[in-house]
Structures are given as structure tokens and as C-alpha cells.
Short mmCIF file of C-alpha atoms in Angstrom, two decimals:
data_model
loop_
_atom_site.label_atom_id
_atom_site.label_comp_id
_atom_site.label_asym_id
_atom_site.label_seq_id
_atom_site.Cartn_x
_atom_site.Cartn_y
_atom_site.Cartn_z
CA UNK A 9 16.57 -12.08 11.03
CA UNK A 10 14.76 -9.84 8.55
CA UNK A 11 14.13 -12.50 6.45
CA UNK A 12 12.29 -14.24 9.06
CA UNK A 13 10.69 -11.47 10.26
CA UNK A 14 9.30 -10.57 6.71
CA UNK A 15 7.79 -14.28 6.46
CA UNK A 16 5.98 -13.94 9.95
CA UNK A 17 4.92 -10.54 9.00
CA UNK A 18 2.92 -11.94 5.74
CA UNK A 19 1.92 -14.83 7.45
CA UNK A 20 0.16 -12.70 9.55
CA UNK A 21 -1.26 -10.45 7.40
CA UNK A 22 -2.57 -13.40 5.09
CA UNK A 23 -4.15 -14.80 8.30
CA UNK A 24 -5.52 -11.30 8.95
CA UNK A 25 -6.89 -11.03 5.34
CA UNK A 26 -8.84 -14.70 6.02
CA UNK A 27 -10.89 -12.69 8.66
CA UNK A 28 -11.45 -9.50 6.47
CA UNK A 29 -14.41 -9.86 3.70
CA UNK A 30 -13.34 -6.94 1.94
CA UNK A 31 -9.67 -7.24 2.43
CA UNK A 32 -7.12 -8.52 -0.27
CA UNK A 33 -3.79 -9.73 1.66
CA UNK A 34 -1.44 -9.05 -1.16
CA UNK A 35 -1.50 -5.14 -0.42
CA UNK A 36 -1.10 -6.18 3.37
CA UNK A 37 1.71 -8.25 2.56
CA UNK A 38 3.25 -5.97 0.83
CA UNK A 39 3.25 -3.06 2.97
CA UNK A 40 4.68 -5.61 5.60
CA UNK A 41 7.45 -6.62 3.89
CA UNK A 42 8.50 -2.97 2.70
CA UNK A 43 8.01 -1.71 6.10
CA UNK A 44 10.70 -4.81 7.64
CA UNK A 45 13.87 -2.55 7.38
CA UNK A 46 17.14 -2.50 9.21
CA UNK A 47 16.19 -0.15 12.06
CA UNK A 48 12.90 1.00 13.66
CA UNK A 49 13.66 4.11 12.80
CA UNK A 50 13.45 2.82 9.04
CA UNK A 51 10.74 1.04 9.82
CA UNK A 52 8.70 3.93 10.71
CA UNK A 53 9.70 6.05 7.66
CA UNK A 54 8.58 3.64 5.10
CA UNK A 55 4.98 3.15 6.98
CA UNK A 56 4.57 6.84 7.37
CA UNK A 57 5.16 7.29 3.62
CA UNK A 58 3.06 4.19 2.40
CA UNK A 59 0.35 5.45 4.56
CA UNK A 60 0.29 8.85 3.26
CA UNK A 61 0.82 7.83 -0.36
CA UNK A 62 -1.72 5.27 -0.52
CA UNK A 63 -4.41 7.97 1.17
CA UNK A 64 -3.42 10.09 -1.49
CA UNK A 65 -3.71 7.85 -4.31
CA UNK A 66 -6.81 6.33 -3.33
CA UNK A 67 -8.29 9.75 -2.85
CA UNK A 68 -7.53 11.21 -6.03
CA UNK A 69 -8.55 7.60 -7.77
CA UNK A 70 -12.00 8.18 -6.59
CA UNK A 71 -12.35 10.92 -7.10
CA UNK A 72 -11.52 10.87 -10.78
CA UNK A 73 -13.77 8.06 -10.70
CA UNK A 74 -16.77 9.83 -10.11
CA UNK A 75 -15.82 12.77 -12.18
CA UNK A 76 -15.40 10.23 -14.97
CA UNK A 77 -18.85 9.07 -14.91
CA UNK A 78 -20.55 12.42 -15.38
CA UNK A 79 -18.50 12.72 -18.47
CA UNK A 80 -19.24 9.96 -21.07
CA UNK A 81 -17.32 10.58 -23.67
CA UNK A 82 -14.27 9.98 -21.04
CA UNK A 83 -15.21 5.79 -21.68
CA UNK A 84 -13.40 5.51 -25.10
CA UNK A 85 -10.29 3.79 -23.87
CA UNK A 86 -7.43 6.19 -25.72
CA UNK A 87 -8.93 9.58 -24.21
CA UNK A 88 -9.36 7.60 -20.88
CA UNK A 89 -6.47 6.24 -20.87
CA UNK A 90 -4.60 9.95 -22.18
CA UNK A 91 -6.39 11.08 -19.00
CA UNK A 92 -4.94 9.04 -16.80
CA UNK A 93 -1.81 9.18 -17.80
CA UNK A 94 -1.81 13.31 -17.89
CA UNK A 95 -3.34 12.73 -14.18
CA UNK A 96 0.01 11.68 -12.95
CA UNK A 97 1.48 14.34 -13.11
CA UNK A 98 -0.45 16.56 -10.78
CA UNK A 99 -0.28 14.08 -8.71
CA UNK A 100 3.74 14.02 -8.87
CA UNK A 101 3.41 17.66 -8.49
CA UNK A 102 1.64 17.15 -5.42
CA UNK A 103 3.74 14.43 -3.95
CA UNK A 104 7.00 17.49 -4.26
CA UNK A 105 4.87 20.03 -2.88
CA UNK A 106 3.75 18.33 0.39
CA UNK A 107 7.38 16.78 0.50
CA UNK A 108 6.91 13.13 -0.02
CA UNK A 109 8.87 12.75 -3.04
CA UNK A 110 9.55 8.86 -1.43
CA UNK A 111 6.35 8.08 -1.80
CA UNK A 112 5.61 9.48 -5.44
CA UNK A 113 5.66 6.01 -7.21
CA UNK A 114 3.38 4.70 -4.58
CA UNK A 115 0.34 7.27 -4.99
CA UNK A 116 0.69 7.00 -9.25
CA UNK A 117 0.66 3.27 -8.46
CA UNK A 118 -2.64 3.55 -5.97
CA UNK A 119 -4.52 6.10 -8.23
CA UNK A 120 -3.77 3.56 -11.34
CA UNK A 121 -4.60 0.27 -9.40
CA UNK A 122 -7.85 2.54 -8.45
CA UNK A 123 -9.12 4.19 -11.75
CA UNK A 124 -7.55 1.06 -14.22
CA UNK A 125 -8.83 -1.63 -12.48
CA UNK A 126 -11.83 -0.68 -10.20
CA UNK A 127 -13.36 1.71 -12.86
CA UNK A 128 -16.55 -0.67 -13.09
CA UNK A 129 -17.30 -1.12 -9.75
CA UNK A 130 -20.49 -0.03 -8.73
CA UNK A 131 -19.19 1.63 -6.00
CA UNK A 132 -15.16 2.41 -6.42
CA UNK A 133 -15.06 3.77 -3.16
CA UNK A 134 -15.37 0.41 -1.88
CA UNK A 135 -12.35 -1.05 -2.92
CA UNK A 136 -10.00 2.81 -1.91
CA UNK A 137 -11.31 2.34 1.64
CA UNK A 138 -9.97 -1.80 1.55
CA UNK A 139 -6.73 -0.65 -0.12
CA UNK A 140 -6.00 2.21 2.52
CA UNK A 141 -6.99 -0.43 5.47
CA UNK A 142 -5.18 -3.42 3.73
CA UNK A 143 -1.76 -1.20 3.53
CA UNK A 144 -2.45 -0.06 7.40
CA UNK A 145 -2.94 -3.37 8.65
CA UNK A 146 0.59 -4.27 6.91
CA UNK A 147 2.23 -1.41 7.78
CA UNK A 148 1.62 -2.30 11.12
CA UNK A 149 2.28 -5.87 11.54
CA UNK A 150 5.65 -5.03 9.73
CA UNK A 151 6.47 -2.48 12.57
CA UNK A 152 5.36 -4.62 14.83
CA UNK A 153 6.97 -7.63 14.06
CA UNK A 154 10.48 -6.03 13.00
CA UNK A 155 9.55 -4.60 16.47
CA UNK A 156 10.18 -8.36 18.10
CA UNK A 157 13.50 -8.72 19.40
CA UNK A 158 14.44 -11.86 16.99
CA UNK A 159 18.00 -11.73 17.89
CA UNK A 160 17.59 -12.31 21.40
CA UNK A 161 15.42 -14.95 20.99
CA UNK A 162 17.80 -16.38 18.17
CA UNK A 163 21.03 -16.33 20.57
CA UNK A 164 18.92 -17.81 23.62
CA UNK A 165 17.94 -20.99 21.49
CA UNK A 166 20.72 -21.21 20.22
CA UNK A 167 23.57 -20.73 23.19
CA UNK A 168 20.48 -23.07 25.19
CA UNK A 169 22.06 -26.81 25.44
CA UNK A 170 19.93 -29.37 23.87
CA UNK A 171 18.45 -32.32 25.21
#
């Protein structure tokens, strides 16, 4: 049933996005289908440690951001990008020291999708706040809807006779 659960779960979360202006489904959908695991208990783990890595990443993207604008010199692409790059590892440090070594790839992949591809908006801010709220609103619809109890509902249509 996970597999159906995962396709209700993005279903939703594209149907959410349609009502968001700032929202971008994909990160929704993607948080729901990472957070459909075997057990609740599973379930729960891998939202609590997309939530707190996408915080994290987002944070430290905008902030680097700003920093980055007060320092010219940082545009040339190979010192940016040398920057960057160096950047991850404080933030791996930081992802051992607070004890979410799960969630390590996620915050280098947040801070990058922040700082590499948002680093002209006028306002980067903007689209942090969107990504933290688009991963929340997957996490939970993929709680929520591995929450369902699919295999009852399976074995009732199933074992009812047809007409």
C-alpha cells in the first residue's frame, strides 16, 4: 500500500501547491514521498529530520546570502563558488554536533538550492521561507496519509462481494 499511499500523498501536495502563490510542489512532493515509510514510527523520524535540516539549510543559505552582497568581490563565480563549497563543511560540522548526522545531505542540499540558485533574487529570503513551508506541508500529508489505514480499507473492498 505504500505505493499508493505515496501517489495520494503527491497528489495532494500538487493540489496543495495549486492554492499556494509562493509554493513550488516538487519540494512538497518530495518530502511526502520520503516521509511514506514502513511504520509511523519511521514516518515520524524522517519528517523530524527533513524539518530540521531544511530549517537549517535555509537559514544558513540566507544568511550567506546577505553576507555575500556586502562583499563584492565574492560575485566572480570561482571564489563564489570555492565559498560555497568550503561552507559545507561547517555546516556538516554542525549537522554532527547537534546530532542529525541523517539529515546532513539534506541541509548541504537546502543551503546549495538556496545560495546557487536564488542568489539573484531580490529578496532570497523569499524563496527559504517557501522551501521550509513547502517541505512542512509534505512532511505532513506524508504522515498523514501513511497515517490512513489502507489495508483495512484494501481487505474490506476486496473480501466485499460484487454486484
Amino acid at each position: 500500500m505504500r505505493t499508493w499511499k505515496t501517489v495520494i500523498s503527491v497528489f495532494i501536495c500538487f493540489m496543495i501547491g495549486e492554492l499556494r502563490i509562493d509554493g513550488i510542489p516538487f519540494y512538497s512532493a518530495i518530502a511526502a514521498i520520503l516521509c511514506i515509510q514502513k511504520t509511523m514510527s519511521d514516518s515520524y523520524k524522517e519528517g523530524k529530520k527533513r524539518e530540521i535540516a531544511t530549517i537549517i539549510g535555509a537559514i544558513i543559505g540566507v544568511i550567506y546570502l546577505y553576507i555575500e552582497r556586502l562583499i563584492p568581490s565574492i560575485q566572480y563565480n570561482f571564489l563564489r563558488y570555492s565559498l560555497l563549497s568550503l561552507l559545507l563543511i561547517p555546516i556538516i560540522q554542525l549537522s554532527r554536533m547537534i546530532k542529525q548526522e541523517d539529515g546532513t545531505f539534506l541541509m548541504c542540499v537546502v543551503f546549495l538550492s538556496v545560495t546557487v540558485n536564488h542568489n539573484l533574487d531580490s529578496n532570497p529570503i523569499n524563496f527559504a521561507i517557501a522551501r521550509v513551508i513547502d517541505t512542512s506541508i509534505g512532511i505532513l500529508i506524508g504522515i498523514l496519509v501513511n497515517h490512513l489505514p489502507f489495508d483495512k480499507i484494501r481487505k474490506a473492498i476486496s473480501s466485499h462481494p460484487s454486484t
